[in-house]
mmCIF file with all atom_site columns, C-alpha atoms in Angstrom:
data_model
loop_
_atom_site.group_PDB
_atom_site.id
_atom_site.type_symbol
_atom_site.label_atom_id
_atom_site.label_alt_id
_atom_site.label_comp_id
_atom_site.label_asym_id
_atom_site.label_entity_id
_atom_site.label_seq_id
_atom_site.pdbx_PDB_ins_code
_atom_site.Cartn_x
_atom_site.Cartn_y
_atom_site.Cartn_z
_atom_site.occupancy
_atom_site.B_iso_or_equiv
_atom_site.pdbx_formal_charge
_atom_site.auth_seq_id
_atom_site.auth_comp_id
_atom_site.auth_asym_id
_atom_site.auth_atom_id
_atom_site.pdbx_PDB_model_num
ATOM 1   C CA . UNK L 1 1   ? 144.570 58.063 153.185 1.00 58.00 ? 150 UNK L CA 1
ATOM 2   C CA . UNK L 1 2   ? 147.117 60.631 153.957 1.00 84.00 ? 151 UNK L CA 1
ATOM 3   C CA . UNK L 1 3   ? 145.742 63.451 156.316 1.00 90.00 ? 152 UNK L CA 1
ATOM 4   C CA . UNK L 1 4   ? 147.830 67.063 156.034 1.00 93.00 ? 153 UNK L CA 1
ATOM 5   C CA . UNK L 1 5   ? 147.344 68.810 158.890 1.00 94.00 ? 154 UNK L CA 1
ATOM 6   C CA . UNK L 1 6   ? 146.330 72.911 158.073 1.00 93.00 ? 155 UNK L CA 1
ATOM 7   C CA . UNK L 1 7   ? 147.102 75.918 159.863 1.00 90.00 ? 156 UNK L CA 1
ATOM 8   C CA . UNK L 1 8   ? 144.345 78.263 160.787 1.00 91.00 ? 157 UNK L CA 1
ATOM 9   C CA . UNK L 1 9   ? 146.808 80.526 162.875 1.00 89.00 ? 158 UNK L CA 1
ATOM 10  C CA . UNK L 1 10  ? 146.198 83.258 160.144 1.00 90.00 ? 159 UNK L CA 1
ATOM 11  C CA . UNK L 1 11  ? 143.062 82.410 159.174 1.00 93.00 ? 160 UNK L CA 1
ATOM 12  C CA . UNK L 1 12  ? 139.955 83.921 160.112 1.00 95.00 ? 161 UNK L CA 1
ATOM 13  C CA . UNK L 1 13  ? 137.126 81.597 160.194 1.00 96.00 ? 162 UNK L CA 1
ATOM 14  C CA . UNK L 1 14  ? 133.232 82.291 159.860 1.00 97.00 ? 163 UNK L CA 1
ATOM 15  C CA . UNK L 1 15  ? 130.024 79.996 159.795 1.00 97.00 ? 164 UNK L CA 1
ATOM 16  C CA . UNK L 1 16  ? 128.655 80.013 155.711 1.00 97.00 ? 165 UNK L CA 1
ATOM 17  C CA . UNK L 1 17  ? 125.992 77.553 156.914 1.00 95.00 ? 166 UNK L CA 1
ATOM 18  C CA . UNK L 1 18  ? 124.164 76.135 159.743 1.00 92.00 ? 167 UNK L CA 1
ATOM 19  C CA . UNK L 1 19  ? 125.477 72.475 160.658 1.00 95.00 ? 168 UNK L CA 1
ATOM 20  C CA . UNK L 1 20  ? 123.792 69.214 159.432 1.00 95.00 ? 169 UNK L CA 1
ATOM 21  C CA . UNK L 1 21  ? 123.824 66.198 159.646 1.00 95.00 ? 170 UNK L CA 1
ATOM 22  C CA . UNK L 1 22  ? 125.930 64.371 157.333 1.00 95.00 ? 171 UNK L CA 1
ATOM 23  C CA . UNK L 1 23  ? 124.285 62.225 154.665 1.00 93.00 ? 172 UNK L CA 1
ATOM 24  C CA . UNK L 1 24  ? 125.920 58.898 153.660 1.00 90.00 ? 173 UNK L CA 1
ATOM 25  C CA . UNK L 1 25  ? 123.502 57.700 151.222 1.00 88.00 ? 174 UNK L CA 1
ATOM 26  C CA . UNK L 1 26  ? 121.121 59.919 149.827 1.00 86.00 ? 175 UNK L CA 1
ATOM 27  C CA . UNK L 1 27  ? 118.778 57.286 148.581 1.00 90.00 ? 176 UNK L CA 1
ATOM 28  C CA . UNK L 1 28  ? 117.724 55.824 152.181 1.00 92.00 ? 177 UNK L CA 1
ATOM 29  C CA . UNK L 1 29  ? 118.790 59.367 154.396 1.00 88.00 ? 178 UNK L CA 1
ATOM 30  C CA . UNK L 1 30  ? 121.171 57.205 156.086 1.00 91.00 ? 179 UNK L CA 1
ATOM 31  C CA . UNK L 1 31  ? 122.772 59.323 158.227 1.00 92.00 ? 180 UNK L CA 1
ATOM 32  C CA . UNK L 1 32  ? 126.618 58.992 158.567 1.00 93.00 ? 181 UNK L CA 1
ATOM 33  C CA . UNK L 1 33  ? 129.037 58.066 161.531 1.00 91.00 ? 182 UNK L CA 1
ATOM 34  C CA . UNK L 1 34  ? 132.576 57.441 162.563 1.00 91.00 ? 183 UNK L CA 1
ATOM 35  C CA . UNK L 1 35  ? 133.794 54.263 163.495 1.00 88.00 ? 184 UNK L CA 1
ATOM 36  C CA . UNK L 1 36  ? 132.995 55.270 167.234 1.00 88.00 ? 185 UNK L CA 1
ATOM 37  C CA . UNK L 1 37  ? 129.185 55.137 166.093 1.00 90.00 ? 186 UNK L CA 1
ATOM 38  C CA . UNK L 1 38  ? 129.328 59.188 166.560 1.00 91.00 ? 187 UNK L CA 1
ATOM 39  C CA . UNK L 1 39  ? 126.781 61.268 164.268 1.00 95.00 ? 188 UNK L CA 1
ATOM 40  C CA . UNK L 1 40  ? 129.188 63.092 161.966 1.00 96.00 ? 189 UNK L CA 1
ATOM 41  C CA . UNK L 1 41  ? 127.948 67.040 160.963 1.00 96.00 ? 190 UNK L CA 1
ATOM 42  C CA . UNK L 1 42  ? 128.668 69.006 157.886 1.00 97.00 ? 191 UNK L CA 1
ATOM 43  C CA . UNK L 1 43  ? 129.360 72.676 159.299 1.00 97.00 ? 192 UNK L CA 1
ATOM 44  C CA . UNK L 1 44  ? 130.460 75.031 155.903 1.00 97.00 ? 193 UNK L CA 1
ATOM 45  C CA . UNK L 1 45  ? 132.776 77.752 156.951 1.00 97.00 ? 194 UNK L CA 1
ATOM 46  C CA . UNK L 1 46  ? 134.092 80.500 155.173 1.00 97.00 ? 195 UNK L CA 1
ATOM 47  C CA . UNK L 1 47  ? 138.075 80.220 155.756 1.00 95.00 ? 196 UNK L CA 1
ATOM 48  C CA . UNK L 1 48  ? 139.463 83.393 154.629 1.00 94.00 ? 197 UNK L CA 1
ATOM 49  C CA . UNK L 1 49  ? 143.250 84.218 154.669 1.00 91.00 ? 198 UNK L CA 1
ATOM 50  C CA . UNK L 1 50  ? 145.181 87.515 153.602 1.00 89.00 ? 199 UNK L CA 1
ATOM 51  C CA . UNK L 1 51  ? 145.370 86.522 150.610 1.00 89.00 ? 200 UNK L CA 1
ATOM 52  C CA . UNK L 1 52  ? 141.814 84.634 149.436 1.00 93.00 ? 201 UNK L CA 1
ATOM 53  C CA . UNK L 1 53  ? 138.079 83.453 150.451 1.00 95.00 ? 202 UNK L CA 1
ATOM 54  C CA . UNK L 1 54  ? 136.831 79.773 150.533 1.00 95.00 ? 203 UNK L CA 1
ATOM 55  C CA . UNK L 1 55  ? 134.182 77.934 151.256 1.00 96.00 ? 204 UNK L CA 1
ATOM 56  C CA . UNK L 1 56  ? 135.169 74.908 152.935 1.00 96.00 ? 205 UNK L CA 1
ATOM 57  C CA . UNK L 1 57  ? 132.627 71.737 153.493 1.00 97.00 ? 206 UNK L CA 1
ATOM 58  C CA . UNK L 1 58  ? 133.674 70.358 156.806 1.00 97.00 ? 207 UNK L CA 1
ATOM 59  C CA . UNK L 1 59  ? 132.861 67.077 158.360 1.00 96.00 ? 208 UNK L CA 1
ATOM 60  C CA . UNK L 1 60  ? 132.791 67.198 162.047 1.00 97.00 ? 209 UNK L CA 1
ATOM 61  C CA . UNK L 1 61  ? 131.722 64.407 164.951 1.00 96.00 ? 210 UNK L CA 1
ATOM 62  C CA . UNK L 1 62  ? 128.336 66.125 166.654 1.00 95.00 ? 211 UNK L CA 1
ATOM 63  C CA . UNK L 1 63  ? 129.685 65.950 169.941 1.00 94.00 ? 212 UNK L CA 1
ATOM 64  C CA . UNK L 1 64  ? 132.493 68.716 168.485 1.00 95.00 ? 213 UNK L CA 1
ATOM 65  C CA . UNK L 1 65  ? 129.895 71.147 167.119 1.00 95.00 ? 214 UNK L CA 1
ATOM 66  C CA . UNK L 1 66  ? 128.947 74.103 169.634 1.00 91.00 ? 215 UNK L CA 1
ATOM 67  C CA . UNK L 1 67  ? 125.944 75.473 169.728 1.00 86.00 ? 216 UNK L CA 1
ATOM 68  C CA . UNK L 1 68  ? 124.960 78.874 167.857 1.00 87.00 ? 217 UNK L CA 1
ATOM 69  C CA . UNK L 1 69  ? 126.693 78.015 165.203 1.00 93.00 ? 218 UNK L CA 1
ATOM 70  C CA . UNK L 1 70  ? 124.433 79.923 163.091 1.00 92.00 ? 219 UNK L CA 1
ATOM 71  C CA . UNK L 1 71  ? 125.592 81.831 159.770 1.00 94.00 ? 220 UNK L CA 1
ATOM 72  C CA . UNK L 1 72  ? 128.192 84.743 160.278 1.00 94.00 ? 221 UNK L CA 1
ATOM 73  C CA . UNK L 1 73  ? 129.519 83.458 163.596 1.00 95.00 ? 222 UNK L CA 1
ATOM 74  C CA . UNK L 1 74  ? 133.255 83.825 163.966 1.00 96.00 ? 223 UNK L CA 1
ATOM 75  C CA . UNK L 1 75  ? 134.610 80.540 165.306 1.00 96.00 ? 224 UNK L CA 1
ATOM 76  C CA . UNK L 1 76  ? 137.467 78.489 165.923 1.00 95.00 ? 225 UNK L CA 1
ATOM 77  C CA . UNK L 1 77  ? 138.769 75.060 163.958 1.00 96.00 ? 226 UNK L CA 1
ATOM 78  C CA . UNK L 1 78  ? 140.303 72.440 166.055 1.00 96.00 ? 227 UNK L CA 1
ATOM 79  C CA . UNK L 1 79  ? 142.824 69.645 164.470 1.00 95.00 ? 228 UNK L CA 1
ATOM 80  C CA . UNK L 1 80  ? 141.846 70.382 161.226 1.00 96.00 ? 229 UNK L CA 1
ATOM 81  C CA . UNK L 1 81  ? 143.204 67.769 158.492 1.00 97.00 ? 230 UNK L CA 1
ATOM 82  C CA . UNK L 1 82  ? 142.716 68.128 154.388 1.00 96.00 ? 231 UNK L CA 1
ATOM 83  C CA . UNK L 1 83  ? 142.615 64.660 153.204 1.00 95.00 ? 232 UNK L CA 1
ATOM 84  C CA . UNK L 1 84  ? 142.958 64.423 148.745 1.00 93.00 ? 233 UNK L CA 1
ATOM 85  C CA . UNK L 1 85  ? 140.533 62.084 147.454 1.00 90.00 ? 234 UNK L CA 1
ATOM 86  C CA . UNK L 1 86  ? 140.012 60.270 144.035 1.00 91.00 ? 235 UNK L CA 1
ATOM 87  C CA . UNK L 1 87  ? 137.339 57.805 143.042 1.00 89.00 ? 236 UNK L CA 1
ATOM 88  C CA . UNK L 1 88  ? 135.666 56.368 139.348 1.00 88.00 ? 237 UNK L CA 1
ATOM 89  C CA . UNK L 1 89  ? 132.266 56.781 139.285 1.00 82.00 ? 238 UNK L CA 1
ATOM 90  C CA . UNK L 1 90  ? 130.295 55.638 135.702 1.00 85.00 ? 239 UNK L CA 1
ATOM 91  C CA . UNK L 1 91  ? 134.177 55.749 134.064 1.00 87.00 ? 240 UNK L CA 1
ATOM 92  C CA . UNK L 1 92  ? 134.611 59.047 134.960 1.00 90.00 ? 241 UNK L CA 1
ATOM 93  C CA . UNK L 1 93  ? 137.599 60.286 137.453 1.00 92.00 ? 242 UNK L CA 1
ATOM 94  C CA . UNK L 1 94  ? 137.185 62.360 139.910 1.00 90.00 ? 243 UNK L CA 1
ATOM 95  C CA . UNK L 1 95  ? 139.007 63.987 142.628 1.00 91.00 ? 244 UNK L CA 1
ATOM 96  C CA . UNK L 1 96  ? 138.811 66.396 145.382 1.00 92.00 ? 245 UNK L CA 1
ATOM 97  C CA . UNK L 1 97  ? 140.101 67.606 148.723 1.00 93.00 ? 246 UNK L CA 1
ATOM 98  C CA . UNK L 1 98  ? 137.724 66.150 152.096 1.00 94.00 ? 247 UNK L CA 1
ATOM 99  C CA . UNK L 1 99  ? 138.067 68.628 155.132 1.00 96.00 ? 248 UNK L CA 1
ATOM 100 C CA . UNK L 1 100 ? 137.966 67.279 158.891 1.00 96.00 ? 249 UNK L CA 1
ATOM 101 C CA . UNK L 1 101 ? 137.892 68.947 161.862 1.00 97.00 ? 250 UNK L CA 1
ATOM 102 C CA . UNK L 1 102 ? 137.660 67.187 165.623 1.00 96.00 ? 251 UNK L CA 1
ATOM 103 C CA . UNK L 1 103 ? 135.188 70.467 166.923 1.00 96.00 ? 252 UNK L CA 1
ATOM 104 C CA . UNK L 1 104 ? 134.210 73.771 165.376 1.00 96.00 ? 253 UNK L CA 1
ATOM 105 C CA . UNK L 1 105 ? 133.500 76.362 167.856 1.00 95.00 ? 254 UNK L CA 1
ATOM 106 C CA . UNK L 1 106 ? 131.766 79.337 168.540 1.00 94.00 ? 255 UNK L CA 1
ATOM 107 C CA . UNK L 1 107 ? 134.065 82.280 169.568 1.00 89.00 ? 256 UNK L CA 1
ATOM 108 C CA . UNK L 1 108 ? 131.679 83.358 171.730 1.00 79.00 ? 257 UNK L CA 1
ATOM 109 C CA . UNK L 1 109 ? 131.884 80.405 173.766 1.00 60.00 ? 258 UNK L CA 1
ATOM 110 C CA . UNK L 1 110 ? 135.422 79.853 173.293 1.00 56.00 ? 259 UNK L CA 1
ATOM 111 C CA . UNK L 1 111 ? 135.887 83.030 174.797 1.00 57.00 ? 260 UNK L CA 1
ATOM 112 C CA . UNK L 1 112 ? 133.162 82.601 177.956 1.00 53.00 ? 261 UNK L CA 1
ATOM 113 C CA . UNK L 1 113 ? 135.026 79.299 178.242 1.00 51.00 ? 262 UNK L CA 1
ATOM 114 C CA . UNK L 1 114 ? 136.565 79.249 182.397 1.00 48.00 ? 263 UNK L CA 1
ATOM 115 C CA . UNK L 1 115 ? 140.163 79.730 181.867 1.00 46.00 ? 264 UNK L CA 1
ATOM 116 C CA . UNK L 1 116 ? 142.781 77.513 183.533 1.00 45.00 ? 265 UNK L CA 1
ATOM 117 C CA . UNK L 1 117 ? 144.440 79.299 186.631 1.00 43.00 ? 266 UNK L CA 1
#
């Protein structure tokens, strides 16, 4: 699957809702994970540019979520890939763009982060 990278340079980048843990079959709460065994997280973000608002759905490994990532905090997206999707479910098509991220994190710790000398 073909991964496009996406540029958040002029983005600015909020928490829409608290992580959670990603679901990967809804009948037995399986809960999913990479092929590392890592827990992956759903963290929704609103990704808002000069010129329009989304709502993105991102999946991120656990270990890359900060903590107080609670709704309205500003934070930043690292290596974040848009992957197009398509799949037939019951004959019907569908389609859709996945979002991936390596770590979403807070600002707030970004910026209390010890800087390299």
């Amino acid at each position: 699957m073909r991964q496009i990278p996406v540029d958040t340079a002029n983005a600015t980048v909020m928490v829409a809702k608290a992580p959670q843990p990603k679901v990967k079959d809804r009948r037995t709460g399986e809960i999913a994970t990479d092929k590392d065994g890592a827990t992956l997280m759903v963290v929704e973000v609103m990704f808002s540019t000069p010129d329009e608002v989304e709502i993105l759905k991102l999946t991120v490994p656990q270990s890359g979520v900060s903590e107080d990532l609670d709704m309205g905090t500003p934070v930043v997206l690292t290596g974040l890939v848009a992957s197009p999707w398509e799949n037939e479910f019951n004959g019907q098509k569908r389609h859709g763009i996945a979002f991936r991220a390596v770590a979403v994190t807070s600002l707030s710790a970004a910026d209390s982060a010890p800087k390299a000398a």
